[in-house]
Coordinates of C-alpha atoms and ligand atoms in Angstrom, one line a residue:
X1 CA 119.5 74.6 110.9
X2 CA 117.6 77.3 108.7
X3 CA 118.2 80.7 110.4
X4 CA 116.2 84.0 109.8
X5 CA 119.0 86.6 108.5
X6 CA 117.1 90.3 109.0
X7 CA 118.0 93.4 107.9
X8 CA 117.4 96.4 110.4
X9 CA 117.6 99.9 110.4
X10 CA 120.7 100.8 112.2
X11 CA 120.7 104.6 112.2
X12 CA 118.8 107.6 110.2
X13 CA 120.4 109.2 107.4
X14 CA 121.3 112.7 107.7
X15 CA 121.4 113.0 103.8
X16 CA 121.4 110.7 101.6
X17 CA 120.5 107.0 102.9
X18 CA 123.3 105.0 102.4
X19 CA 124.2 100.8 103.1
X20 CA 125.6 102.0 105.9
X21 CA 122.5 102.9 107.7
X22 CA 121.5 99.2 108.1
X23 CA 122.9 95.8 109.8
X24 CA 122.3 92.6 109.6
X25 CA 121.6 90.1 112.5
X26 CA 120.8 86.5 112.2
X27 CA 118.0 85.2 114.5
X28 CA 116.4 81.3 114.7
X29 CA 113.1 80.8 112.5
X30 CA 110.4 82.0 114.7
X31 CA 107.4 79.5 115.7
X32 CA 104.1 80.3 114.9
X33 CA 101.8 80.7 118.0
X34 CA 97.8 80.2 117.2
X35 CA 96.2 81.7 114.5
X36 CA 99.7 82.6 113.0
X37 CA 101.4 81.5 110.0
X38 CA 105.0 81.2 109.3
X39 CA 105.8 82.5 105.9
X40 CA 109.5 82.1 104.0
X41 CA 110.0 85.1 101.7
X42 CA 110.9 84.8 97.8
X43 CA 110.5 88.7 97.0
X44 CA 110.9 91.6 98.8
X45 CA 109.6 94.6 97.0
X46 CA 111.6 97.4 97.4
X47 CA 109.6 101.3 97.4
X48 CA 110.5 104.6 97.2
X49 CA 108.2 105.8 100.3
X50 CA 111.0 103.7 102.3
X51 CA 112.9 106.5 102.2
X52 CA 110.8 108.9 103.8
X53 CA 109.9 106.5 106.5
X54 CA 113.9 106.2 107.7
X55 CA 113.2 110.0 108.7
X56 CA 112.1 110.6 112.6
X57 CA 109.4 112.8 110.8
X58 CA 105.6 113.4 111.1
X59 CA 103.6 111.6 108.0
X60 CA 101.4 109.5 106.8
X61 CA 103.2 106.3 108.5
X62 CA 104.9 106.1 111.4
X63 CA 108.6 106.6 110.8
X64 CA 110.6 102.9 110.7
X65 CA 111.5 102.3 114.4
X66 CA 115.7 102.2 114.9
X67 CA 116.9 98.5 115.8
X68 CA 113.3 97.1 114.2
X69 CA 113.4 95.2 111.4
X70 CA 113.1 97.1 108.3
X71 CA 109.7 97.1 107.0
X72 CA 108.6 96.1 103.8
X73 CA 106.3 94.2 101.0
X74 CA 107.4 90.3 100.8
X75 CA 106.1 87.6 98.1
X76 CA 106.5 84.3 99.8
X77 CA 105.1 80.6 100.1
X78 CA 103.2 79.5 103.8
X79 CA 105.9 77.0 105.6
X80 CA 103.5 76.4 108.6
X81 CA 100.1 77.3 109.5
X82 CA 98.0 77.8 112.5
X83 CA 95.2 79.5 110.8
X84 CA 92.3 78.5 108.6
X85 CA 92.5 80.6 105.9
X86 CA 96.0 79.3 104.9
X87 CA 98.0 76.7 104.4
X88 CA 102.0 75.2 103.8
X89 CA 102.3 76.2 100.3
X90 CA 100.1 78.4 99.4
X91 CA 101.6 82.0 97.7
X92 CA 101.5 85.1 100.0
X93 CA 102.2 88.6 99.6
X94 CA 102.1 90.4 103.0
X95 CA 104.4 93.1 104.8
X96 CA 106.9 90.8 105.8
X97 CA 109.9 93.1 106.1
X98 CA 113.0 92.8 105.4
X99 CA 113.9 89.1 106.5
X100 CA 114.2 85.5 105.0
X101 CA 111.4 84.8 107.5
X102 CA 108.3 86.4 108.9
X103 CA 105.4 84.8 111.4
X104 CA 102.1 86.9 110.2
X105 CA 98.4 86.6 112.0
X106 CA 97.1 86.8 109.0
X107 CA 95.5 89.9 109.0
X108 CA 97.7 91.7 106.6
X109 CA 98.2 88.7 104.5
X110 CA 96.9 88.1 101.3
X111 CA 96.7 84.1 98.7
X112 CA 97.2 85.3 95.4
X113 CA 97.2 82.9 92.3
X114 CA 100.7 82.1 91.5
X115 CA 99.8 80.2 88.7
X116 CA 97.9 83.2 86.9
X117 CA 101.0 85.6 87.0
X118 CA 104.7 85.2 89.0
X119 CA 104.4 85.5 92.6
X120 CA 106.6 88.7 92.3
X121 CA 103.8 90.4 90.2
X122 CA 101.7 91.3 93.2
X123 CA 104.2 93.2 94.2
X124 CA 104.1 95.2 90.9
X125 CA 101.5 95.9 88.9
X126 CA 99.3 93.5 90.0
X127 CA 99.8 95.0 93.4
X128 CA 99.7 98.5 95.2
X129 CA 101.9 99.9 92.6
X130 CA 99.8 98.8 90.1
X131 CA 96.7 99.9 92.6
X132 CA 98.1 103.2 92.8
X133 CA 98.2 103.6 89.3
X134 CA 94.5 102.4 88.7
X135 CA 93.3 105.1 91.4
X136 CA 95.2 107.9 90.4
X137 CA 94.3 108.0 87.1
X138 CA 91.2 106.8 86.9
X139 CA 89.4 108.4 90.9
X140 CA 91.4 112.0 90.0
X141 CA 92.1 112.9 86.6
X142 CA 89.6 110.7 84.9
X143 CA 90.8 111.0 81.3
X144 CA 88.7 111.2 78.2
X145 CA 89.9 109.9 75.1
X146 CA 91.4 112.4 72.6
X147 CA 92.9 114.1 75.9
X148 CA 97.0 114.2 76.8
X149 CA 97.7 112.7 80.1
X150 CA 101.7 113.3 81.0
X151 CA 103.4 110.6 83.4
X152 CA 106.8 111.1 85.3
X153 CA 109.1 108.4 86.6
X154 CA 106.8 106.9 83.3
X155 CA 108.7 103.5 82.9
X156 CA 108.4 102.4 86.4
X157 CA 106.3 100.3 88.8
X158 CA 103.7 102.7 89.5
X159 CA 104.4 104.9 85.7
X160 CA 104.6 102.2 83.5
X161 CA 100.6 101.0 84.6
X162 CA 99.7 104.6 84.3
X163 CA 101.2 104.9 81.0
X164 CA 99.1 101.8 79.7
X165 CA 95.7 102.5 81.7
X166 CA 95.8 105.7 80.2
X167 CA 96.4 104.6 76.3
X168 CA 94.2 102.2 76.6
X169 CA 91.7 104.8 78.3
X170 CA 92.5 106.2 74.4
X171 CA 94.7 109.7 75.8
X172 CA 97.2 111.0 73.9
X173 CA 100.1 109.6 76.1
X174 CA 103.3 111.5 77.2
X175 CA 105.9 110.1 79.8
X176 CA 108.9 111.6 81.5
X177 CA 111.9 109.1 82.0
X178 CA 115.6 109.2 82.6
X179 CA 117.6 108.4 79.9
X180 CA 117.1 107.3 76.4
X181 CA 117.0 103.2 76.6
X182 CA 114.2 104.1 79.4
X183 CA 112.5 106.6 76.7
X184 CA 112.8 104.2 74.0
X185 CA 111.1 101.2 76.3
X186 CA 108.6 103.8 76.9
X187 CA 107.4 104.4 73.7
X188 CA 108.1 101.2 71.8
X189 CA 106.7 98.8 74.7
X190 CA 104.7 100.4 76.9
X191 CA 102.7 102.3 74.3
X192 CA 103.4 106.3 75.0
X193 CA 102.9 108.0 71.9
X194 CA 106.4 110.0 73.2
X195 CA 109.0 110.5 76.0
X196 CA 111.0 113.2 77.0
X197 CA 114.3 112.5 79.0
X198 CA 114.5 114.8 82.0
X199 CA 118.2 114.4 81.7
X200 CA 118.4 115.9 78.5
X201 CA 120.1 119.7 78.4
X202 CA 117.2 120.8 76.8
X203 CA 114.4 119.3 78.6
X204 CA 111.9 122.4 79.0
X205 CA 112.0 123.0 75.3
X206 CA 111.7 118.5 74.3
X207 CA 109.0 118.3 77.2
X208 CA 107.0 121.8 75.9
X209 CA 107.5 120.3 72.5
X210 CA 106.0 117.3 73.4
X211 CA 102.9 118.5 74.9
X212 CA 101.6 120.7 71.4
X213 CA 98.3 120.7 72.9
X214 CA 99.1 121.0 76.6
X215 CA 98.2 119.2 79.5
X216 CA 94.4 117.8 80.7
X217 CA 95.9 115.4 83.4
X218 CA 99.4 114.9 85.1
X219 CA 100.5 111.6 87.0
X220 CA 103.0 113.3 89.1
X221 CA 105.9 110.7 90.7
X222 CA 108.3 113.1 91.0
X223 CA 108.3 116.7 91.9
X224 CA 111.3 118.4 91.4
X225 CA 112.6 120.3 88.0
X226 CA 110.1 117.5 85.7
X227 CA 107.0 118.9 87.8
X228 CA 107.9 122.7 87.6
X229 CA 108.0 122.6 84.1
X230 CA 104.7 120.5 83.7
X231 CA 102.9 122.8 85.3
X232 CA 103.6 125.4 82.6
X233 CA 101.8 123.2 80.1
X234 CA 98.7 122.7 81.9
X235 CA 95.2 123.4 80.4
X236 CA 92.5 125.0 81.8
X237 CA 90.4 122.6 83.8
X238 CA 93.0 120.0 83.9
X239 CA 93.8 117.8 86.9
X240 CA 96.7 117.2 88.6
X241 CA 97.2 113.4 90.7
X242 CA 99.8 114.0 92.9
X243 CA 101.4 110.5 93.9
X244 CA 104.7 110.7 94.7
X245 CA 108.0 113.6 95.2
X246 CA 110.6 111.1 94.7
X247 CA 113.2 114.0 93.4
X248 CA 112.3 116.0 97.0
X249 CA 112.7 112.4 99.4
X250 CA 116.9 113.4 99.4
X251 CA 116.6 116.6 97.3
X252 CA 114.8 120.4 98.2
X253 CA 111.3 120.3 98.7
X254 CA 109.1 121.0 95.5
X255 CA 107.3 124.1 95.8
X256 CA 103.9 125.2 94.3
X257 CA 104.4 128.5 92.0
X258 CA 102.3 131.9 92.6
X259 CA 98.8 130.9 93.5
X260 CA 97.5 132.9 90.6
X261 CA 98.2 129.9 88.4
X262 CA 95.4 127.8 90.1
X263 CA 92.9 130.7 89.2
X264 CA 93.8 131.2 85.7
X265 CA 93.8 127.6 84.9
X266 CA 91.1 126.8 87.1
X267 CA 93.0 123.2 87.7
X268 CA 92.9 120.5 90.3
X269 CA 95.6 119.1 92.5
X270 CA 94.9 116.3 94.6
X271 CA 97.6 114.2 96.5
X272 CA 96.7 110.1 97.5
X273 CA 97.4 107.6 99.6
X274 CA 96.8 104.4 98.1
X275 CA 96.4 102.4 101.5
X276 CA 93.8 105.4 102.2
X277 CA 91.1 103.3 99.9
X278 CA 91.6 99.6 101.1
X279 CA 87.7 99.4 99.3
X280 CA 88.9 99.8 96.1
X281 CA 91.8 97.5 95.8
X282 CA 89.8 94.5 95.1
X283 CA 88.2 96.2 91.7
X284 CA 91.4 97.5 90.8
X285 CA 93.7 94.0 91.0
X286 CA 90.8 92.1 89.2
X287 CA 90.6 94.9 86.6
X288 CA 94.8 94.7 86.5
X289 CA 94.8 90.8 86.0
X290 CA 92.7 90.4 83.4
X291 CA 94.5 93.3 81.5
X292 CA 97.9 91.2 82.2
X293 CA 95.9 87.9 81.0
X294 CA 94.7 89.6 78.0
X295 CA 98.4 90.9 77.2
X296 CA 97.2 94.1 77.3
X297 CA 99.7 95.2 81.0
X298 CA 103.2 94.5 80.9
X299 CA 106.0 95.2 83.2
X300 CA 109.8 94.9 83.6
X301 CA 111.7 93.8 86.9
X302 CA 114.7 95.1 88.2
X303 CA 115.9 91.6 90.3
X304 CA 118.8 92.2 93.0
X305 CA 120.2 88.9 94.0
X306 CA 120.0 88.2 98.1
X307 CA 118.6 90.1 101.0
X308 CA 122.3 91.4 101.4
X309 CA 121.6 93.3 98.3
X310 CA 118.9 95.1 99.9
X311 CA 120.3 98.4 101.4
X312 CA 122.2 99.0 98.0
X313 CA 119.3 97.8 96.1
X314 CA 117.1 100.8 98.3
X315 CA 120.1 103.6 97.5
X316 CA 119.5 102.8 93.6
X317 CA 116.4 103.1 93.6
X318 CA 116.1 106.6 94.7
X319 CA 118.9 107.3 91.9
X320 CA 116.8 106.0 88.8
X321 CA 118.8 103.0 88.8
X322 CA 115.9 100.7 88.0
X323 CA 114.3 99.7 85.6
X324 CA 110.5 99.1 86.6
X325 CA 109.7 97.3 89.5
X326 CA 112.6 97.1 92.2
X327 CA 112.5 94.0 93.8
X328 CA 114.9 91.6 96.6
X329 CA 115.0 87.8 95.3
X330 CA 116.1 85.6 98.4
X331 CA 118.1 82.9 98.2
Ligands
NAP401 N1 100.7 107.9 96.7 C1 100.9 106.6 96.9 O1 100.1 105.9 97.5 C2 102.1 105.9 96.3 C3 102.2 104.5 96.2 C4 103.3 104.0 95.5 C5 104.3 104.9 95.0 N2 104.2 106.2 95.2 C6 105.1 107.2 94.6 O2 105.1 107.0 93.2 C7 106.4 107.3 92.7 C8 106.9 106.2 91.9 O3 107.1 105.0 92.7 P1 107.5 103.6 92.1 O4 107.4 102.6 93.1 O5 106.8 103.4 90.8 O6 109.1 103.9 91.8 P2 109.8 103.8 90.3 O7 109.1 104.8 89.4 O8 109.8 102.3 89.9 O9 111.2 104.2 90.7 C9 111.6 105.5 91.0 C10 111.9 106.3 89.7 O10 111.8 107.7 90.0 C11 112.7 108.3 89.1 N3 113.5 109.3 89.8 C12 114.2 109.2 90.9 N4 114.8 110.3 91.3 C13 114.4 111.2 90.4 C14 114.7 112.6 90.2 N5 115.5 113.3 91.0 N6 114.2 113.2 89.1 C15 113.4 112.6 88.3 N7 113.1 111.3 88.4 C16 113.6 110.6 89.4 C17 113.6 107.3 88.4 O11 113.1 107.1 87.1 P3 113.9 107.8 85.9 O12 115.2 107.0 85.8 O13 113.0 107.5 84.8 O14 114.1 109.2 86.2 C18 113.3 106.1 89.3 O15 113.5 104.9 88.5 C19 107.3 107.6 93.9 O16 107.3 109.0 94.1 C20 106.6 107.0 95.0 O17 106.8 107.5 96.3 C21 103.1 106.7 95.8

């Protein structure tokens, strides 16, 4: 008989999250009651804000719970449904958590067209990363064309849409990526016109290099040493989207310079929540898909094999170890 193998969080990290921190338990397939649908997971998407949640800290979410089942994004197909709006087969994307198995009621789960794009797409850039590119660069830094728009973390899941959105928005693109295969992918498939590697010894002088006529809008992943320096190249009137601190989630906290910088370069900062604009996310997959129909979105998948894989898979992550989106396949 099919059993539901889960993955919960055992204990918080005290430092760096390691496998360690999670167990696994086997449980039976649960049953769905009325109105609920039983969904069998193919993807699990795998996201930096995890991290931060596996702290027992005030934020945005509530912190995972210890002994729950980790939570998480799932791609699946309906097994069994009590509920009209879906039915054994259809393709799901939902937050299933971490589990072969979840029973949903609905309310939080979403059909998407499995036939226009793999199911593991809506995940990706046809999902809230993808989302969260299309509103931060688009509801805060709105670039014009002949502007510069500089991207960290640029060749993954959320980087690599904001990369293309903004090209295509007709910027003069820059990205920030680790290594040089991730730099070259940059630049040779995802369309910036450059990309500087913040593991190079001479980062500040490649990334001031790169930026000959500054900065009019920064897609900030990271924080860190790659945000410090950015902010040195920023025009007057530019604006800053601040999306994610990945280098601060196991590292020191980033830390804003002497205020005077906001007065003489007059610039904006605005940090975003993507699930803070539930409104918008309907414009922005439509506008996403036909851009992926039309060729004109790509993305690359990092594929772990088994939900096992999923603790190690979440450690890598936070390391640079992917390459675009993350992502769980279960077998
Ligand atoms: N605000 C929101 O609503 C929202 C929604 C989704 C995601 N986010 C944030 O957006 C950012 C990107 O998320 P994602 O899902 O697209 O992840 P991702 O970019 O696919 O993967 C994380 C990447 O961050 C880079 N990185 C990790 N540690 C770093 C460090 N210390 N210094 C420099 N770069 C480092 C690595 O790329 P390199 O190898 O190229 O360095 C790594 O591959 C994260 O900060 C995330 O929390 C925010």
């Amino acid at each position: 008989m099919a059993s539901n193998l889960q993955v919960l969080l055992d204990h918080r990290p005290t430092d760096k999250v390691s496998s360690a921190c999670f167990r696994f338990v086997e449980t039976p397939v649960p049953t769905p009651g009325p109105g609920e649908v039983l969904v069998w997971h193919s993807f699990l998407s795998l996201d930096p804000y995890m991290r931060g949640r596996l702290n027992d800290a005030k934020s945005y979410a509530k912190p995972q719970e210890i002994g729950a089942v980790m939570g998480g994004g799932t791609a699946g197909i309906v097994e069994a449904s009590n509920n009209s709006r879906f039915k054994p087969g259809d393709a799901v994307v939902g937050m299933g958590g971490w589990q072969r198995y979840a029973v949903s009621d609905g309310a939080a789960l979403r059909t998407v067209d499995a036939k226009a794009a793999p199911i593991q797409a809506y995940l990706g850039s046809l999902g809230m990363p993808g989302v969260t590119a299309w509103y931060g660069l688009n509801r805060i830094i709105a670039p014009k064309a002949g502007e510069t728009v500089l991207v960290s973390a640029a060749t993954g899941a959320v980087g690599s849409v904001v990369g293309q959105l903004a090209k295509l928005a007709g910027t003069r693109t820059v990205g920030i990526a680790g290594g040089p295969e991730k730099c070259a992918y940059a630049m040779n498939e995802l369309g910036y016109d450059i990309c500087v590697d913040h593991k190079s010894a001479n980062f500040p002088a490649e990334l001031k290099a790169a930026l000959p006529n500054g900065i009019d809008g920064l897609f900030e992943n990271v924080g860190g040493e790659p945000f410090q320096q950015a902010l040195r190249q920023l025009n007057d009137f530019s604006r800053v989207a601040v999306c994610g601190l990945i280098a601060s989630y196991e590292g020191p906290p980033t830390a804003l310079p002497d205020m005077r910088i906001f007065l003489v370069r007059r610039f904006r900062i605005e940090g975003f929540i993507v699930s803070d604009h539930p409104d918008l996310w309907p414009q922005a997959i439509g506008e996403l898909t036909a851009l992926a129909a039309a060729k004109k979105l790509i993305w690359r998948e990092t594929i772990r094999a088994g939900l096992e894989s999923a603790p190690q898979a979440l450690v890598e992550l936070l390391k640079g170890g992917n390459f675009g989106k993350m992502l769980v396949r279960l077998e």
